[in-house]
Short mmCIF file of C-alpha atoms in Angstrom, two decimals:
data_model
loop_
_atom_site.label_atom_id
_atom_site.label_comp_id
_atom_site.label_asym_id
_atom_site.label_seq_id
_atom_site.Cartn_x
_atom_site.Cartn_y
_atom_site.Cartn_z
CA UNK J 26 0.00 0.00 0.00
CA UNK J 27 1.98 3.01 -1.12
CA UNK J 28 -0.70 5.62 -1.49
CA UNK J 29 -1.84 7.82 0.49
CA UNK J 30 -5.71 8.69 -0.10
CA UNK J 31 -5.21 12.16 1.31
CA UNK J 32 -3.11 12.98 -1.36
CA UNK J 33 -5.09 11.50 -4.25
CA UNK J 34 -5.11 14.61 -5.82
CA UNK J 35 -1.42 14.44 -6.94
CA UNK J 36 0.14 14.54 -10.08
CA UNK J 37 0.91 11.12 -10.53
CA UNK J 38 -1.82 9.97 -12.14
CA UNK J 39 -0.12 10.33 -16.08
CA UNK J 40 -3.52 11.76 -17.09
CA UNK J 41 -3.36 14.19 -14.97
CA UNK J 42 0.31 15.24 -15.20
CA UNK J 43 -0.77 15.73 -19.25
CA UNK J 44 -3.58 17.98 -18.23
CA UNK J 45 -1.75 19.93 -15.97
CA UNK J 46 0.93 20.20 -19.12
CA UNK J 47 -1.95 21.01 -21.74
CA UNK J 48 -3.40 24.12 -19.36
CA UNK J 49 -0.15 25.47 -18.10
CA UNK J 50 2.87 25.05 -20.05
CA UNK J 51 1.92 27.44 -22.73
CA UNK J 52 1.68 30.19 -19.65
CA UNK J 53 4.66 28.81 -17.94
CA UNK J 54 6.71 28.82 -21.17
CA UNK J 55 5.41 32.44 -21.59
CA UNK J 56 6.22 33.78 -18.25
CA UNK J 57 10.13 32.16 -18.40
CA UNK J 58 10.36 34.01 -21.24
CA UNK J 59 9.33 37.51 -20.42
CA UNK J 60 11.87 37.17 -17.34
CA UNK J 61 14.73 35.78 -19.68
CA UNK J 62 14.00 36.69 -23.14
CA UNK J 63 15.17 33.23 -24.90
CA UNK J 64 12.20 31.16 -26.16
CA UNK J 65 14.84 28.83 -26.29
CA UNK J 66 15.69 28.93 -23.03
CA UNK J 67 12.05 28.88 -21.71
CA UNK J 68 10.84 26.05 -23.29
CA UNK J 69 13.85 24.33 -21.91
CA UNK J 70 13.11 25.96 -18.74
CA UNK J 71 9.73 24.43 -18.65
CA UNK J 72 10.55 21.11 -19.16
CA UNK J 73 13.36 21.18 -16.39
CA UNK J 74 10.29 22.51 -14.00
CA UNK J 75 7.83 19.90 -15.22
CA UNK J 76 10.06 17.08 -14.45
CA UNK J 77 10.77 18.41 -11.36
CA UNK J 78 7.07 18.40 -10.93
CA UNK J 79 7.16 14.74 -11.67
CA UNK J 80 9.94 14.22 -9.21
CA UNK J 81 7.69 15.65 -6.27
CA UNK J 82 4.44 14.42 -8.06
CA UNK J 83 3.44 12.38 -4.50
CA UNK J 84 3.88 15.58 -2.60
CA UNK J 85 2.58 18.52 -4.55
CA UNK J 86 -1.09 18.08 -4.88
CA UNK J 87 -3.03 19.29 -7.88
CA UNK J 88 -4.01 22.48 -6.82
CA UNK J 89 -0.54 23.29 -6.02
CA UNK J 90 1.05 22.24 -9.36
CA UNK J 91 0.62 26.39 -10.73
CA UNK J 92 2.39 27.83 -8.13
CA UNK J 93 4.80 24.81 -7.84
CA UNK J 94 5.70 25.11 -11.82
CA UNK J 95 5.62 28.84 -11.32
CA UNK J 96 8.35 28.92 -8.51
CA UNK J 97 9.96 26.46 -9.44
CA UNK J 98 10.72 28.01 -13.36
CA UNK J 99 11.19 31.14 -11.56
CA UNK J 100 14.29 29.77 -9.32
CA UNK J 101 15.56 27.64 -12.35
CA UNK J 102 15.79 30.99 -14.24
CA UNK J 103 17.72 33.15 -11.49
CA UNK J 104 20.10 30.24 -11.72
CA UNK J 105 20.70 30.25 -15.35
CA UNK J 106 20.18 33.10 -17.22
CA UNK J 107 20.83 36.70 -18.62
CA UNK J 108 17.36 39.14 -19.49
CA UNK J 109 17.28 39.15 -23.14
CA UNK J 110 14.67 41.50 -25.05
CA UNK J 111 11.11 40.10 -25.34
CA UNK J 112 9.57 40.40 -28.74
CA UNK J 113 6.18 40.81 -28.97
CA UNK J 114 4.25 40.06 -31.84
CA UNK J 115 1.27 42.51 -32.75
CA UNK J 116 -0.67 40.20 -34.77
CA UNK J 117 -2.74 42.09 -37.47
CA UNK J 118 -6.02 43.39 -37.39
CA UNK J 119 -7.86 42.09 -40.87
CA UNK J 120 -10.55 45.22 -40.31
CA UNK J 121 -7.86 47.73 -40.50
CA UNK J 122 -5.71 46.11 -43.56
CA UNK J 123 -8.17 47.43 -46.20
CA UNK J 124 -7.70 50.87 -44.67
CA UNK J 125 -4.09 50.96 -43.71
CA UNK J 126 -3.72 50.11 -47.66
CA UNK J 127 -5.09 53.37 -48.20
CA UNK J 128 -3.01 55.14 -45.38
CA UNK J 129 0.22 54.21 -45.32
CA UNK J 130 1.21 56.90 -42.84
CA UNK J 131 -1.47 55.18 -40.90
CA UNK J 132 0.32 51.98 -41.21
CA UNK J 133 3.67 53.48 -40.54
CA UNK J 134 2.59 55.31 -37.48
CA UNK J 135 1.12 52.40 -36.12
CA UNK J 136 4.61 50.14 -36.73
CA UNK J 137 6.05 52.88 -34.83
CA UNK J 138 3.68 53.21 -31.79
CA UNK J 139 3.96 49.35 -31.83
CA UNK J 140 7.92 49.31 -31.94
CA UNK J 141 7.97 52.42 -29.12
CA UNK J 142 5.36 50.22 -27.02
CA UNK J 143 8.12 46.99 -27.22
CA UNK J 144 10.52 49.11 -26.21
CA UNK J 145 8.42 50.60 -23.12
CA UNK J 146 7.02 47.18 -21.97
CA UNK J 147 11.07 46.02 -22.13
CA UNK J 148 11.99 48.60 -19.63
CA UNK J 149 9.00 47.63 -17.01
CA UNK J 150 10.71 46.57 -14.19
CA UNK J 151 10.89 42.58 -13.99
CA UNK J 152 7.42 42.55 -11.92
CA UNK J 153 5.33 44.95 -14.04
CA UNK J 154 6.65 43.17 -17.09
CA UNK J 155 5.51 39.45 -16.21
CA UNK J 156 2.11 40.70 -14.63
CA UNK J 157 1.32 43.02 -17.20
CA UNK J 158 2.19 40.46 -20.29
CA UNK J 159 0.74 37.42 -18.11
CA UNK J 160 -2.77 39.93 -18.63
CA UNK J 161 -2.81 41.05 -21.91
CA UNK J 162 -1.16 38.19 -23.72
CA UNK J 163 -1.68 34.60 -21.65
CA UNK J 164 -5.33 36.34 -20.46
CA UNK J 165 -4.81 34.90 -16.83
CA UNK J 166 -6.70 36.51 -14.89
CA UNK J 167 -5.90 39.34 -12.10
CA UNK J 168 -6.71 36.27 -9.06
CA UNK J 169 -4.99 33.47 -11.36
CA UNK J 170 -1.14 35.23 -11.17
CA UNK J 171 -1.30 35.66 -7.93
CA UNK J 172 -1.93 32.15 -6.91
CA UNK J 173 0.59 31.10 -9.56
CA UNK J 174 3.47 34.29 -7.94
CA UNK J 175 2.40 33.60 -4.41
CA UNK J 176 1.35 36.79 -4.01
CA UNK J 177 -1.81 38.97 -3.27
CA UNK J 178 -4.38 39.91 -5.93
CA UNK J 179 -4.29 43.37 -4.40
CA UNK J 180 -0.20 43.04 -5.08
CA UNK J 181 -1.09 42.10 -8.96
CA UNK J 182 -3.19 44.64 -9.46
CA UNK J 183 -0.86 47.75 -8.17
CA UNK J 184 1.75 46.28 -10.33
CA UNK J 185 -0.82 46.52 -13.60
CA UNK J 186 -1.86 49.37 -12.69
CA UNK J 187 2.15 51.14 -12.02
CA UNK J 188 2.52 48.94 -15.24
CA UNK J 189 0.63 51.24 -17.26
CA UNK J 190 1.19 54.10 -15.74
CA UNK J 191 5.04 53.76 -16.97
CA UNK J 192 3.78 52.94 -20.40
CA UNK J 193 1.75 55.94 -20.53
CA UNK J 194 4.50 58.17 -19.38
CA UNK J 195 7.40 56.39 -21.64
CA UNK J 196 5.12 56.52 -24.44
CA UNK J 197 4.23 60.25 -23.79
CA UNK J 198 7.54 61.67 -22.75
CA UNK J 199 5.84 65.34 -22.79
CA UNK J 200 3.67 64.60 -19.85
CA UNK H 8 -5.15 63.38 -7.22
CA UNK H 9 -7.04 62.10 -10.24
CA UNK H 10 -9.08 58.62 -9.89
CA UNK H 11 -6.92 56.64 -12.27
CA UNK H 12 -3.67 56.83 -9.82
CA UNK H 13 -5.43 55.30 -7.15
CA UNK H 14 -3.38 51.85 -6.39
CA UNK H 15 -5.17 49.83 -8.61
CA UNK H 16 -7.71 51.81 -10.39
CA UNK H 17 -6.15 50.57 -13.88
CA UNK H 18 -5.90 47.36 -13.58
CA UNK H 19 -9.72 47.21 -12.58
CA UNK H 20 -10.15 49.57 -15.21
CA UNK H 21 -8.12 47.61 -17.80
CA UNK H 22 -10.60 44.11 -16.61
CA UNK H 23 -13.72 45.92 -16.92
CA UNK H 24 -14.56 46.25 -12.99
CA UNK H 25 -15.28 49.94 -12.61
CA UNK H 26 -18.66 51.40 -11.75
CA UNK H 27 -20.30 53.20 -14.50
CA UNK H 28 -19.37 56.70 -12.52
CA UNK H 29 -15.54 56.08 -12.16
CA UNK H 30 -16.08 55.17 -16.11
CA UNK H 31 -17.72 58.33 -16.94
CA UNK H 32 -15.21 60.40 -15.18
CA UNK H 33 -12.08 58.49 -16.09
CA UNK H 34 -13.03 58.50 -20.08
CA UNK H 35 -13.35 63.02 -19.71
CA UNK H 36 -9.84 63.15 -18.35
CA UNK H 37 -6.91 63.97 -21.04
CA UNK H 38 -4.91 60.68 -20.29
CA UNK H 39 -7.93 58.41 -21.11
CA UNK H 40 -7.02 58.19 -24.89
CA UNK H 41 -3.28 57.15 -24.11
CA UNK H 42 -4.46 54.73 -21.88
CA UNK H 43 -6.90 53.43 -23.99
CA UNK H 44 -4.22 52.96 -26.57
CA UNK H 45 -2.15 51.01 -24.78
CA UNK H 46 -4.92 49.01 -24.29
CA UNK H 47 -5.98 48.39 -27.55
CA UNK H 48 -2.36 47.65 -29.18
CA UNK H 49 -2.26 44.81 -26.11
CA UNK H 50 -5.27 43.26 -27.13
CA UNK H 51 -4.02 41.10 -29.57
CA UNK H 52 -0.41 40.29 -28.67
CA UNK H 53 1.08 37.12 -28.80
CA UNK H 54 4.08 35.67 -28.06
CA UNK H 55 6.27 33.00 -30.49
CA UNK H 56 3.93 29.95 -30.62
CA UNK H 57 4.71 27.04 -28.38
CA UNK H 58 4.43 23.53 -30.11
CA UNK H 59 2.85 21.70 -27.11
CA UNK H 60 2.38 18.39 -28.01
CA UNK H 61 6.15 18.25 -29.34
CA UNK H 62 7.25 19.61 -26.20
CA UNK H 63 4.77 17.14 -24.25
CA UNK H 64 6.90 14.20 -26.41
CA UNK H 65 10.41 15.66 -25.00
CA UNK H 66 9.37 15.99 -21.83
CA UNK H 67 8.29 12.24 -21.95
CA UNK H 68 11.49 11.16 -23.31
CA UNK H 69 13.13 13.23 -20.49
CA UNK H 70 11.45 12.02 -17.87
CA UNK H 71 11.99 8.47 -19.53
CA UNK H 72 15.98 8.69 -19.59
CA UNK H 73 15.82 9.71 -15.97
CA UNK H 74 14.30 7.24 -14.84
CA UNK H 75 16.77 4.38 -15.56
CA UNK H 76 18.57 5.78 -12.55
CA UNK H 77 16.87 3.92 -9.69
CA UNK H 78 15.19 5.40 -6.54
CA UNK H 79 14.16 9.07 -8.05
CA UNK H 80 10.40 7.18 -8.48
CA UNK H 81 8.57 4.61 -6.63
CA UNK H 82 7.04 2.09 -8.00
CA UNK H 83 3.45 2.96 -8.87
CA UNK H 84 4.18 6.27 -10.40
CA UNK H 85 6.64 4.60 -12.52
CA UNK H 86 4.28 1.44 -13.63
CA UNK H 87 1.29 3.99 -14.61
CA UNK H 88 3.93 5.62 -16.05
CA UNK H 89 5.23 3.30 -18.21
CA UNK H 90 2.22 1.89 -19.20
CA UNK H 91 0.68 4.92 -20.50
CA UNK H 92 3.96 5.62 -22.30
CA UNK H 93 4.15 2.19 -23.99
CA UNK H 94 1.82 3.35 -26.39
CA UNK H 95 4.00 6.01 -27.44
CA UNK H 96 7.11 5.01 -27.13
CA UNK H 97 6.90 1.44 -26.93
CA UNK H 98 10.19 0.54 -26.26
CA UNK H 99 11.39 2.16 -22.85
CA UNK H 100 8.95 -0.06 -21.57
CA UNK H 101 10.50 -3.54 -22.23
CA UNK H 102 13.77 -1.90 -20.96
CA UNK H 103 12.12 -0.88 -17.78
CA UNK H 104 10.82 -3.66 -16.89
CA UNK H 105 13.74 -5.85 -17.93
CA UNK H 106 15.79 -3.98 -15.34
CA UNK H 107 13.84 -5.62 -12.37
CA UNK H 108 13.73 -9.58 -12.30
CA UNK H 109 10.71 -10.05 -10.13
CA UNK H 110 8.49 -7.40 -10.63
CA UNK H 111 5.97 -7.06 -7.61
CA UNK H 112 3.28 -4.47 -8.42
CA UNK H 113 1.58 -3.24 -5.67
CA UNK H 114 -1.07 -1.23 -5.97
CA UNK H 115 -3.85 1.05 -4.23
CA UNK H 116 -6.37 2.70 -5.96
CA UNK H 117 -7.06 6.37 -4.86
CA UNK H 118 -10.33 6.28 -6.76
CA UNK H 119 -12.07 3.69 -9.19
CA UNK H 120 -8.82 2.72 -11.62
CA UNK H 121 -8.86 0.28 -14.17
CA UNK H 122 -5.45 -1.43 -14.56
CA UNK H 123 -4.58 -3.43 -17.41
CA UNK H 124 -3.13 -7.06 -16.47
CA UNK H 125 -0.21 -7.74 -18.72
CA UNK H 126 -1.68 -10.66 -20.76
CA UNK H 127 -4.63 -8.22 -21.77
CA UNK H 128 -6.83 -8.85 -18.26
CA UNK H 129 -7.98 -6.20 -16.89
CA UNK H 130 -8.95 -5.03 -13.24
CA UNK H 131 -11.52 -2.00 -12.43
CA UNK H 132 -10.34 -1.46 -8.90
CA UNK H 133 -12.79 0.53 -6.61
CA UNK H 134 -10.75 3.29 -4.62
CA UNK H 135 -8.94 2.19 -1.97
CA UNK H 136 -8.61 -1.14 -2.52
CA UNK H 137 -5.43 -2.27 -3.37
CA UNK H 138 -4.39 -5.89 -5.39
CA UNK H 139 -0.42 -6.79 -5.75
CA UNK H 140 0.96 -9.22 -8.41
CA UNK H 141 3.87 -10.75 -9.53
CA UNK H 142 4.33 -8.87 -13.41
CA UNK H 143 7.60 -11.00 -14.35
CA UNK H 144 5.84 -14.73 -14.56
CA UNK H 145 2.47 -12.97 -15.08
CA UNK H 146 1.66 -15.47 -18.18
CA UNK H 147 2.74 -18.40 -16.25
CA UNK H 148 0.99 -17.70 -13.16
CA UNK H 149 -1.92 -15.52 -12.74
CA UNK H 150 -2.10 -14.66 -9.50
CA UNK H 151 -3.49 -11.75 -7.91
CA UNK H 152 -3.85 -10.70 -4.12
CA UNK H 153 -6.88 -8.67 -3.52
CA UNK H 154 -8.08 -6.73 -0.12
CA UNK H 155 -11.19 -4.86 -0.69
CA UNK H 156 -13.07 -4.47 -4.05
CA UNK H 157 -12.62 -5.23 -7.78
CA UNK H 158 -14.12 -6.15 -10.81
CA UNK H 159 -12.15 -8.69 -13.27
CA UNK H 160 -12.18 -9.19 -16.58
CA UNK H 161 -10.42 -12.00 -17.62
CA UNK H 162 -8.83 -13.34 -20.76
CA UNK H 163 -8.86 -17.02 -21.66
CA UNK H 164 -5.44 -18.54 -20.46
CA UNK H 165 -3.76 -20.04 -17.77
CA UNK H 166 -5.75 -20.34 -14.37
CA UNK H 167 -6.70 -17.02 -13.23
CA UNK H 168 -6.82 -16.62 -9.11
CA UNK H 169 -7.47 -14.23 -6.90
CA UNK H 170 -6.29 -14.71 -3.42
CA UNK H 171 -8.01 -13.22 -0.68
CA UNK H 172 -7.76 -13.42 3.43
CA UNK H 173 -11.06 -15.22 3.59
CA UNK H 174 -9.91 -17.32 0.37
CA UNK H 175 -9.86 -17.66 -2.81
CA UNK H 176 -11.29 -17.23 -6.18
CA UNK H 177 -10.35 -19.38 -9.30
CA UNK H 178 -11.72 -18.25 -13.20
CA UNK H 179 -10.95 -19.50 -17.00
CA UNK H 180 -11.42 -16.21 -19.19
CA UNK H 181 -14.88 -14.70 -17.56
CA UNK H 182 -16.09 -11.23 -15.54
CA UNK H 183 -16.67 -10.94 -11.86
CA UNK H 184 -17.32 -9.21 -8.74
CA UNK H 185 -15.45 -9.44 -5.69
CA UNK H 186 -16.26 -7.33 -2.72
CA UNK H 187 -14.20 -8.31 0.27
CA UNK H 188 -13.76 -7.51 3.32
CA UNK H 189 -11.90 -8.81 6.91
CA UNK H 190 -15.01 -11.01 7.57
CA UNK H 191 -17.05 -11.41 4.77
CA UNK H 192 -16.72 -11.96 0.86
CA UNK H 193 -19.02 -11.53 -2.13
CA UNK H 194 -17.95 -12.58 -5.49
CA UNK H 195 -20.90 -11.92 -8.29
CA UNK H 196 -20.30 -13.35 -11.63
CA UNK H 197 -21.42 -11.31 -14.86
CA UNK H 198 -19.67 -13.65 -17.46
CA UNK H 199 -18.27 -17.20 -17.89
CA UNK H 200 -18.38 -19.44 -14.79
CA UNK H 201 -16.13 -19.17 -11.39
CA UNK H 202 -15.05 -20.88 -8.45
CA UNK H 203 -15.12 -19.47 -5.15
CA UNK H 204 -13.14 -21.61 -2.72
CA UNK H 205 -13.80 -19.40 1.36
CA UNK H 206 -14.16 -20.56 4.68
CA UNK H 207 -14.48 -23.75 4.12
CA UNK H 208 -16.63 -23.93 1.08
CA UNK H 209 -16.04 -24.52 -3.01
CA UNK H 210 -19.20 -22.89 -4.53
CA UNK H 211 -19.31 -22.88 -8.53
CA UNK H 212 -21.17 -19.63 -9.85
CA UNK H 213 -22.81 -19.37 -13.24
CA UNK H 214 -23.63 -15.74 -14.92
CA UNK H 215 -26.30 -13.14 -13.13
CA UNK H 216 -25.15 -15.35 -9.42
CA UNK H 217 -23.57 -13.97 -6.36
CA UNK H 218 -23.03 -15.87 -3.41
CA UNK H 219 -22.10 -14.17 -0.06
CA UNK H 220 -20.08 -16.39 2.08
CA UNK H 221 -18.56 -15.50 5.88
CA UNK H 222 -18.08 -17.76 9.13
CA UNK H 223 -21.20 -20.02 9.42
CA UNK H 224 -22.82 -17.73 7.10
CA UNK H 225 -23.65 -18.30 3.56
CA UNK H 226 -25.90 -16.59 1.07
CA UNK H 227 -26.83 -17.23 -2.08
CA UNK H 228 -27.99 -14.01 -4.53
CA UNK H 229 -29.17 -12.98 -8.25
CA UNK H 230 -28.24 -9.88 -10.59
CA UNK H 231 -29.65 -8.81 -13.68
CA UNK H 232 -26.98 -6.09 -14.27
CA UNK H 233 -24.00 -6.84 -16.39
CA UNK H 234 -21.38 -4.82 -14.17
CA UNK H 235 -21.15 -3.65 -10.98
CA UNK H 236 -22.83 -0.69 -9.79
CA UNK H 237 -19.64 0.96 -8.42
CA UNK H 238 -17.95 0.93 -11.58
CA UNK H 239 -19.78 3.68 -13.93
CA UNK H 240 -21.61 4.79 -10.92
CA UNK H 241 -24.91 3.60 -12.79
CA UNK H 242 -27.04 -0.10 -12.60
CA UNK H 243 -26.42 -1.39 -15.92
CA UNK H 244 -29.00 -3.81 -17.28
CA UNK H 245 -29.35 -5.99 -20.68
CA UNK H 246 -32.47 -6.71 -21.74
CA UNK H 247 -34.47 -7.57 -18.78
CA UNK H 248 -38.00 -6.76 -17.12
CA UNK H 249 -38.72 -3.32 -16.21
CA UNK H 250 -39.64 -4.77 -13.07
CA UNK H 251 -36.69 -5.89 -12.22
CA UNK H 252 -35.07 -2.41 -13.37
CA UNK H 253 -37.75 -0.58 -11.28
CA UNK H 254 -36.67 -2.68 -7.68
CA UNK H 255 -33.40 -2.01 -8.38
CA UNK H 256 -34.09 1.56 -9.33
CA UNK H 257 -36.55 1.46 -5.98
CA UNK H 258 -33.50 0.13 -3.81
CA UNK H 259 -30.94 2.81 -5.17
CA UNK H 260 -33.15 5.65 -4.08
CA UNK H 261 -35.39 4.10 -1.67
CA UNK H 262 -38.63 5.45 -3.65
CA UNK H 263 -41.42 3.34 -4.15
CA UNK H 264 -42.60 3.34 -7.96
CA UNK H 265 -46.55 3.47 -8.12
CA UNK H 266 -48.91 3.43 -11.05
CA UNK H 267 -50.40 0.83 -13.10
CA UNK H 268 -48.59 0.45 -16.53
CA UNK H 269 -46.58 -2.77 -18.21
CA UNK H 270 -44.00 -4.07 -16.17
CA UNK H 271 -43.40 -6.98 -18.30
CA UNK H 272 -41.67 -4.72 -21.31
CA UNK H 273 -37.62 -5.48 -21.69
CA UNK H 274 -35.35 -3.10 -20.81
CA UNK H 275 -31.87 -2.56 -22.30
CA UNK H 276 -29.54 0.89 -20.72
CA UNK H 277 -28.20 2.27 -17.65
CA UNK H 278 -29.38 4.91 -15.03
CA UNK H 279 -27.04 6.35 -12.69
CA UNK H 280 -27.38 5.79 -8.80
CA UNK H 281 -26.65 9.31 -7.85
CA UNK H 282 -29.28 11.76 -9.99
CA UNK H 283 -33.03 10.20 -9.10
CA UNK H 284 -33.40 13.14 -12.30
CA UNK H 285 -32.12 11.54 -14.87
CA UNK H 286 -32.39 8.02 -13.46
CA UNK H 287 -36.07 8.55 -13.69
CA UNK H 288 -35.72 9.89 -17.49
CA UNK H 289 -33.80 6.81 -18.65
CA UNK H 290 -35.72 4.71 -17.34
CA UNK H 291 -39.59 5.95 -18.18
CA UNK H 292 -38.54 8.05 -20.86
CA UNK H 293 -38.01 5.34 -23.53
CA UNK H 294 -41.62 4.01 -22.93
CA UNK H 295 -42.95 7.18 -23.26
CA UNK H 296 -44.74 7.36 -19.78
CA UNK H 297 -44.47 10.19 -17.77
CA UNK H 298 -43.32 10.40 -14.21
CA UNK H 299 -43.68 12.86 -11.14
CA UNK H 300 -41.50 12.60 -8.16
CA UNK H 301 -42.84 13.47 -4.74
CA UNK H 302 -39.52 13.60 -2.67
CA UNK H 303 -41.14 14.19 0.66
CA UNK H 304 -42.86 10.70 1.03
CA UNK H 305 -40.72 8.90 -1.37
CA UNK H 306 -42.94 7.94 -3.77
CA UNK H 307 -42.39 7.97 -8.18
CA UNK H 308 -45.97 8.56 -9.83
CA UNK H 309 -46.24 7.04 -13.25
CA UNK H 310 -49.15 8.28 -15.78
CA UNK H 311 -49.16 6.61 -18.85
#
């Protein structure tokens, strides 16, 4: 007899190790890479935190597995790595192709703003940058990083908010 | 100060949480449009794509390599493991196991698992009860230790046992019950023919028996289902009465069915034993009566 029923929500079950890898790895992979920058390095970064997540399957139960991964990455990544760039990708809007067609300044303005806005979310300090980009690009919700950062909701949502304060200010230099 | 450098007056903002006043206000100051923006350029970013199920496949192989170095797993993580990964990978799995010469799996079920025997057998195990095997000679000799509940199905082959505290159960290629426990044991049989050899007695059971057996105690039982209850949490039933459907139905709720209509009609499906709801529809449905349920006295009213 070698399990314990009070931990029969672990991640040993294979089925639910893949789950846990279908709905968070993406994220995961995401959030290694706004701190370091690599994709390469992320996606290797994941898969050194998701075996580790095997390792301890008996002992991290399954509604612990987010912040595990999360933590986990995160300490694998202050041991590893340099902060590259991130690059964003702005994908494009098929409503506004016809027009910016017609406008080229429109388009050009808009490559700009976009390139400026790169540069802006770059210089967010570390904790703006992965809370802000968790938001607007893995849509996890306010509640959701803060279970997987260990942290307060409250604590997420002064960083968003300082977040775009600083982009409004780098963006606007005049204010 | 204006309202949108409050601490966290943005993000809520930004998630669609303010009242329609802070809206209002917010959208007449001169930052709103840079805000908004911002906003709308971060709408649709993305990030390189991520190739999951080829990273799901490394990660597999990973953990696969790692695990030829003994000790990092125990042995029930590993054996799920490796099953599941046989179908993928095929290989690692004959090089697993080859690494062990007697291969003891031991087992506990932390909720109803169904565990695949290696000469194609299978066992649904109901949670918390555990069986233990030897997986090296499995072809040579089935044997299988059991304490608490499990349903087998059984290929054709070599004798087929189950050992037990109270004693023993002995099959050729068939389904059955066994529900055990410290003093008593029930085997049911649902295909083939088994032997039930406990406290003292050899009993042969034929399809739809049961027989409960303890110390001086012996009892001999019928079922119309053709599995278990416990195992799809529903009473599963091929073509029988609806009478007999309706006592079992009666028994799972403890309702008493009243109304006059054909009891004598076959009945082929399943109802589950925890929603009287939809028991009720999949049972009266298909005959086209209509039911009404009055909880308080326990009682199912059937109008035809």
């Amino acid at each position: 007899m070698n399990s314990n029923p009070l931990k029969s929500e672990n991640v040993c079950e294979e089925n639910v190790y893949q789950e846990v890898f279908k709905s968070l790895s993406k994220s995961l992979r995401d959030f290694l890479y706004y701190k370091c920058g690599s994709l390469e390095t992320a996606n290797d970064l994941v898969q050194e935190a998701f075996i580790k997540l095997w390792q301890k399957c008996q002992d991290v139960p399954l509604s612990k597995a987010k912040s595990f991964l999360f933590t986990t990455g995160n300490n694998l990544f202050l041991n590893t790595v340099k902060s590259q760039q991130v690059r964003l990708r702005f994908k494009a809007e098929n409503k506004n192709s016809a027009e910016n067609k017609e406008h080229p300044e429109f388009e050009m303005e808009m490559k700009e703003f976009q390139n400026s806005l790169e540069a802006a979310i770059n210089a967010l300090p570390e904790g703006q940058k992965e809370v802000f980009l968790l938001n607007r690009i893995n849509k996890m919700t306010y509640r959701e990083i803060a279970e997987s950062l260990g942290v307060s909701q409250k604590a997420i949502e002064k960083r968003m908010s300082k977040a775009l304060i600083k982009l409004k200010d780098v963006l606007n230099p005049k204010d | 100060m204006k309202n949108w450098e409050s601490d966290t007056f943005l993000a809520r903002w930004l998630n669609g949480e303010l009242s329609s006043d802070e809206l209002k206000e917010f959208e007449q100051s001169e930052e709103f449009a840079k805000f908004q923006k911002i906003k709308e350029a971060t709408e649709n970013l993305e990030t390189a794509s991520y190739d999951e199920e080829e990273e799901f496949r490394k990660l597999l192989g990973r953990i696969e390599e790692k695990k030829a170095k003994p000790k990092q797993f125990r042995i029930q993580p590993i054996l799920r493991y490796a099953a599941a990964a046989a179908l993928i990978l095929s290989v690692p799995l004959v090089i697993y196991l080859s690494l062990f010469n007697d291969e003891i799996v031991d087992f506990t079920a932390s909720q109803n698992e169904k565990i695949e025997l290696p000469d194609g057998s299978s066992v649904q195990l109901r949670s918390q009860s555990n069986i233990s095997y030897n997986a090296t000679d499995w072809s040579e000799n089935r044997v299988i230790t059991l304490d608490g509940e499990a349903f087998f199905d059984v290929e054709e082959g070599e004798k087929f046992e189950v050992k037990m505290e109270s004693g023993a159960v002995r099959v050729l290629g068939t389904s059955f019950n066994i529900t055990e426990s410290a003093d008593t044991l029930k085997v049911t049989c649902y295909s083939g023919k088994v032997e039930v050899e406990a406290f003292g007695d050899l009993k042969q059971l034929e399809v739809g028996e049961s027989i409960t057996l303890a110390e001086d105690f012996i009892e001999e039982g019928k079922t119309s289902m053709n599995l278990p209850v416990w195992i799809n949490q529903s009473a599963t039933f091929r073509n029988v009465a609806l009478r007999v459907v309706i006592e079992e139905f009666e028994e799972q709720y403890e309702v008493k069915v009243l109304g006059k209509f054909d009891l004598s009609q076959n009945y082929t499906g399943q109802f589950p034993v925890n929603d009287i709801e939809i028991a009720m529809a999949q049972i009266f449905g298909p005959y086209n009566l209509d039911w009404e349920l009055d909880e308080e006295n326990g009682e199912v009213f059937i109008i035809e």
